[in-house]
Amino acid sequence: AQKVTQAQTEISVVEKEDVTLDCVYETRDTTYYLFWYKQPPSGELVFLIRRNSFDEQNEISGRYSWNFQKSTSSFNFTITASQVVDSAVYFCALSEATQGGSEKLVFGKGTKLTVNP
Amino acid sequence: AAGVIQSPRHLIKEKRETATLKCYPIPRHDTVYWYQQGPGQDPQFLISFYEKMQSDKGSIPDRFSAQQFSDYHSELNMSSLELGDSALYFCASSFSGRGIHEQYFGPGTRLTVT
């Protein structure tokens, strides 16, 4: 079965510091999708990025960047020049095909990021 | 753009009561997923429906049931509520024609069982 590991339970940084959130996954599928979601204190799940297993290009979106490495089964997320508004729980997730034909997401335990002013 | 709608947003029930959560997927989406997120936990898959048929079940208690209706909205029915059912319940929808790979989440229903 698929598994997602986010070893960092909590991270605390000072504003403007860079921070990297680690994600390691396990899957037997050759085709799979990886995701990052942000969950602010208000509770909603905010989609950040989706990556398929054939696309190992790193991606940058503003202050966010993602490093996908199949060789190490990692999909790390970096926030540069962090801001207080980045404070949230961040979840890494992996898609898993189900017997019924749909797909479900398997989430890591999440990393709680606190950015202090 | 239309998003996934969940109602109610907050619900308070007592032990042994029944609760019904509703989910309205994005128009033209044919697949609905339910996830449960306990306090301080990650979301856990409960059940999914494709074209009004149940397609898969996760760790959903027998006290819970769900269905998808002809208009594609879905309802999660929870009976004999227990304190441990207090959680955030997310509904997500996707369109199978695009392959997965994109589940859009609703804002969640926060259920509190007292």
Coordinates of C-alpha atoms in Angstrom, one line a residue:
Chain A
A1 CA 0.0 0.0 0.0
Q2 CA 1.0 3.5 -0.5
K3 CA 2.6 5.5 2.3
V4 CA 3.6 9.1 2.7
T5 CA 6.0 10.2 5.4
Q6 CA 6.5 13.7 6.6
A7 CA 9.1 13.3 9.2
Q8 CA 8.9 16.9 10.4
T9 CA 6.0 17.3 12.8
E10 CA 6.5 20.9 13.6
I11 CA 8.8 23.6 12.3
S12 CA 9.2 27.1 13.6
V13 CA 11.0 29.8 11.7
V14 CA 11.4 33.6 11.9
E15 CA 9.9 35.6 9.1
K16 CA 12.0 35.9 5.9
E17 CA 13.8 32.6 6.6
D18 CA 13.7 29.9 4.0
V19 CA 12.1 26.6 5.0
T20 CA 11.9 23.2 3.4
L21 CA 9.2 20.7 4.2
D22 CA 10.2 17.1 3.5
C23 CA 8.0 14.4 2.0
V24 CA 9.0 10.8 1.3
Y25 CA 6.6 8.4 -0.3
E26 CA 6.3 4.7 -1.1
T27 CA 4.4 3.2 -3.9
R28 CA 4.5 0.2 -6.3
D29 CA 2.7 2.0 -9.0
T30 CA 4.7 3.2 -12.0
T31 CA 2.2 6.0 -12.6
Y32 CA 1.2 8.1 -9.7
Y33 CA 0.5 11.7 -8.6
L34 CA 1.9 13.6 -5.7
F35 CA 0.2 16.6 -4.1
W36 CA 0.9 19.3 -1.6
Y37 CA -2.0 20.9 0.4
K38 CA -2.0 23.8 2.8
Q39 CA -4.4 23.8 5.8
P40 CA -4.6 27.1 7.5
P41 CA -6.1 27.5 11.0
S42 CA -9.5 28.1 9.3
G43 CA -9.5 24.4 8.3
E44 CA -10.0 24.3 4.6
L45 CA -7.6 22.3 2.4
V46 CA -5.9 24.5 -0.1
F47 CA -4.4 22.8 -3.2
L48 CA -0.9 23.9 -3.9
I49 CA 0.6 21.6 -6.5
R50 CA 0.2 18.3 -8.3
R51 CA 3.1 16.4 -9.9
N52 CA 2.9 13.2 -11.9
S53 CA 5.5 10.5 -11.8
F54 CA 6.8 11.2 -15.2
D55 CA 7.6 14.8 -14.6
E56 CA 10.6 15.3 -12.5
Q57 CA 11.1 18.9 -13.4
N58 CA 11.3 21.2 -10.4
E59 CA 8.7 23.9 -10.2
I60 CA 8.7 27.4 -8.9
S61 CA 5.7 29.5 -8.2
G62 CA 6.5 32.8 -6.5
R63 CA 8.0 32.0 -3.2
Y64 CA 7.1 28.3 -3.4
S65 CA 9.3 25.7 -5.1
W66 CA 9.1 21.9 -5.3
N67 CA 11.9 19.4 -5.7
F68 CA 10.7 16.0 -7.0
Q69 CA 13.3 13.2 -7.1
K70 CA 12.1 9.7 -8.0
S71 CA 15.5 8.2 -7.2
T72 CA 14.9 9.0 -3.5
S73 CA 11.1 9.0 -3.6
S74 CA 11.0 12.5 -2.3
F75 CA 8.8 15.5 -3.1
N76 CA 10.1 18.4 -1.0
F77 CA 8.5 21.8 -0.7
T78 CA 10.5 25.0 -0.1
I79 CA 9.1 28.4 0.9
T80 CA 11.6 31.2 0.5
A81 CA 11.4 34.4 2.5
S82 CA 8.6 33.0 4.7
Q83 CA 5.8 35.2 5.9
V84 CA 3.5 35.0 8.9
V85 CA 0.6 34.1 6.5
D86 CA 2.5 30.9 5.6
S87 CA 1.8 29.5 9.1
A88 CA -0.3 26.4 8.5
V89 CA -0.2 22.7 8.4
Y90 CA 1.1 21.4 5.1
F91 CA 0.2 17.9 3.9
C92 CA 1.9 15.9 1.2
A93 CA -0.4 13.3 -0.5
L94 CA -0.1 10.5 -3.0
S95 CA -2.8 9.2 -5.2
E96 CA -3.7 5.5 -4.9
A97 CA -5.9 3.7 -7.4
T98 CA -8.7 1.8 -5.7
Q99 CA -10.2 -1.5 -6.6
G100 CA -13.4 0.2 -7.5
G101 CA -11.7 2.2 -10.1
S102 CA -11.6 5.6 -8.5
E103 CA -8.6 7.0 -6.8
K104 CA -8.1 8.2 -3.3
L105 CA -5.5 10.3 -1.7
V106 CA -3.2 9.0 1.0
F107 CA -1.9 11.8 3.1
G108 CA 1.1 12.2 5.3
K109 CA 0.7 13.2 8.9
G110 CA 1.4 16.8 8.0
T111 CA 4.0 19.4 9.1
K112 CA 2.9 22.3 11.2
L113 CA 4.8 25.4 10.1
T114 CA 4.8 28.4 12.4
V115 CA 6.4 31.6 11.0
N116 CA 7.1 34.1 13.8
P117 CA 7.3 37.8 13.1
Chain B
A1 CA -15.6 29.1 -10.9
A2 CA -18.0 26.9 -8.9
G3 CA -16.5 24.9 -6.1
V4 CA -17.6 22.0 -4.0
I5 CA -20.3 22.9 -1.5
Q6 CA -20.7 21.3 1.8
S7 CA -23.5 21.8 4.3
P8 CA -23.8 22.4 7.1
R9 CA -20.4 24.0 7.8
H10 CA -20.7 23.3 11.5
L11 CA -22.8 20.8 13.3
I12 CA -23.2 20.0 17.0
K13 CA -24.8 16.7 18.0
E14 CA -25.1 14.7 21.2
K15 CA -24.0 11.1 21.6
R16 CA -26.2 8.6 20.0
E17 CA -27.8 11.1 17.7
T18 CA -27.8 11.0 14.0
A19 CA -26.2 13.5 11.6
T20 CA -26.4 14.0 7.8
L21 CA -23.7 15.8 5.9
K22 CA -24.3 17.0 2.4
C23 CA -22.0 17.5 -0.5
Y24 CA -22.6 19.2 -3.8
P25 CA -19.8 18.5 -6.3
I26 CA -18.6 20.8 -9.0
P27 CA -20.9 20.7 -12.0
R28 CA -20.1 17.8 -14.4
H29 CA -17.9 16.1 -11.8
D30 CA -19.0 12.4 -11.6
T31 CA -16.9 11.2 -8.7
V32 CA -17.3 12.1 -5.0
Y33 CA -15.0 11.3 -2.1
W34 CA -15.5 11.6 1.6
Y35 CA -12.6 12.1 4.0
Q36 CA -12.6 12.3 7.8
Q37 CA -10.0 14.4 9.6
G38 CA -9.8 14.0 13.4
P39 CA -8.2 16.7 15.6
G40 CA -4.5 16.9 14.8
Q41 CA -4.7 14.1 12.3
D42 CA -4.4 13.8 8.5
P43 CA -7.5 13.3 6.4
Q44 CA -8.5 9.7 6.0
F45 CA -10.5 8.3 3.1
L46 CA -13.9 7.0 4.0
I47 CA -15.8 6.2 0.8
S48 CA -16.2 7.2 -2.9
F49 CA -18.8 7.2 -5.5
Y50 CA -18.6 7.2 -9.3
E51 CA -21.7 7.8 -11.3
K52 CA -24.0 7.3 -8.3
M53 CA -22.4 3.9 -7.5
Q54 CA -20.2 3.2 -4.6
S55 CA -16.7 2.6 -6.0
D56 CA -14.6 2.1 -2.9
K57 CA -14.7 2.0 0.9
G58 CA -12.0 3.0 3.3
S59 CA -12.1 3.1 7.1
I60 CA -15.7 3.9 7.3
P61 CA -17.6 2.6 10.4
D62 CA -20.7 0.5 9.9
R63 CA -22.7 3.2 11.6
F64 CA -22.0 5.4 8.7
S65 CA -23.6 5.2 5.3
A66 CA -23.5 7.3 2.2
Q67 CA -25.0 7.6 -1.2
Q68 CA -24.8 9.7 -4.3
F69 CA -28.1 10.9 -5.8
S70 CA -29.2 11.4 -9.4
D71 CA -28.1 15.0 -9.4
Y72 CA -24.7 13.8 -8.2
H73 CA -24.9 15.3 -4.8
S74 CA -23.9 13.0 -2.0
E75 CA -24.9 12.6 1.6
L76 CA -23.0 11.0 4.5
N77 CA -25.3 9.6 7.2
M78 CA -23.9 9.0 10.6
S79 CA -25.9 7.2 13.3
S80 CA -25.3 6.4 16.9
L81 CA -22.8 9.2 17.1
E82 CA -19.8 8.8 19.4
L83 CA -17.5 11.3 20.9
G84 CA -14.7 10.0 18.6
D85 CA -16.8 11.0 15.5
S86 CA -16.0 14.6 16.2
A87 CA -13.9 15.6 13.2
L88 CA -13.7 17.7 10.1
Y89 CA -15.4 15.9 7.2
F90 CA -14.3 16.8 3.7
C91 CA -16.0 16.1 0.5
A92 CA -14.0 16.2 -2.7
S93 CA -15.1 15.8 -6.3
S94 CA -13.4 15.0 -9.6
F95 CA -14.2 14.3 -13.2
S96 CA -13.2 10.9 -14.4
G97 CA -12.8 12.0 -17.9
R98 CA -9.6 13.8 -16.9
G99 CA -8.2 10.8 -15.1
I100 CA -7.7 11.5 -11.5
H101 CA -5.8 13.4 -10.7
E102 CA -7.4 16.3 -9.5
Q103 CA -9.7 16.2 -6.5
Y104 CA -11.3 19.5 -5.5
F105 CA -12.1 19.7 -1.8
G106 CA -15.0 21.4 -0.2
P107 CA -14.6 23.7 2.8
G108 CA -15.5 20.8 5.2
T109 CA -18.1 20.2 7.8
R110 CA -17.0 20.4 11.4
L111 CA -18.9 17.9 13.5
T112 CA -18.8 18.2 17.2
V113 CA -20.3 15.4 19.3
T114 CA -21.0 16.2 22.9

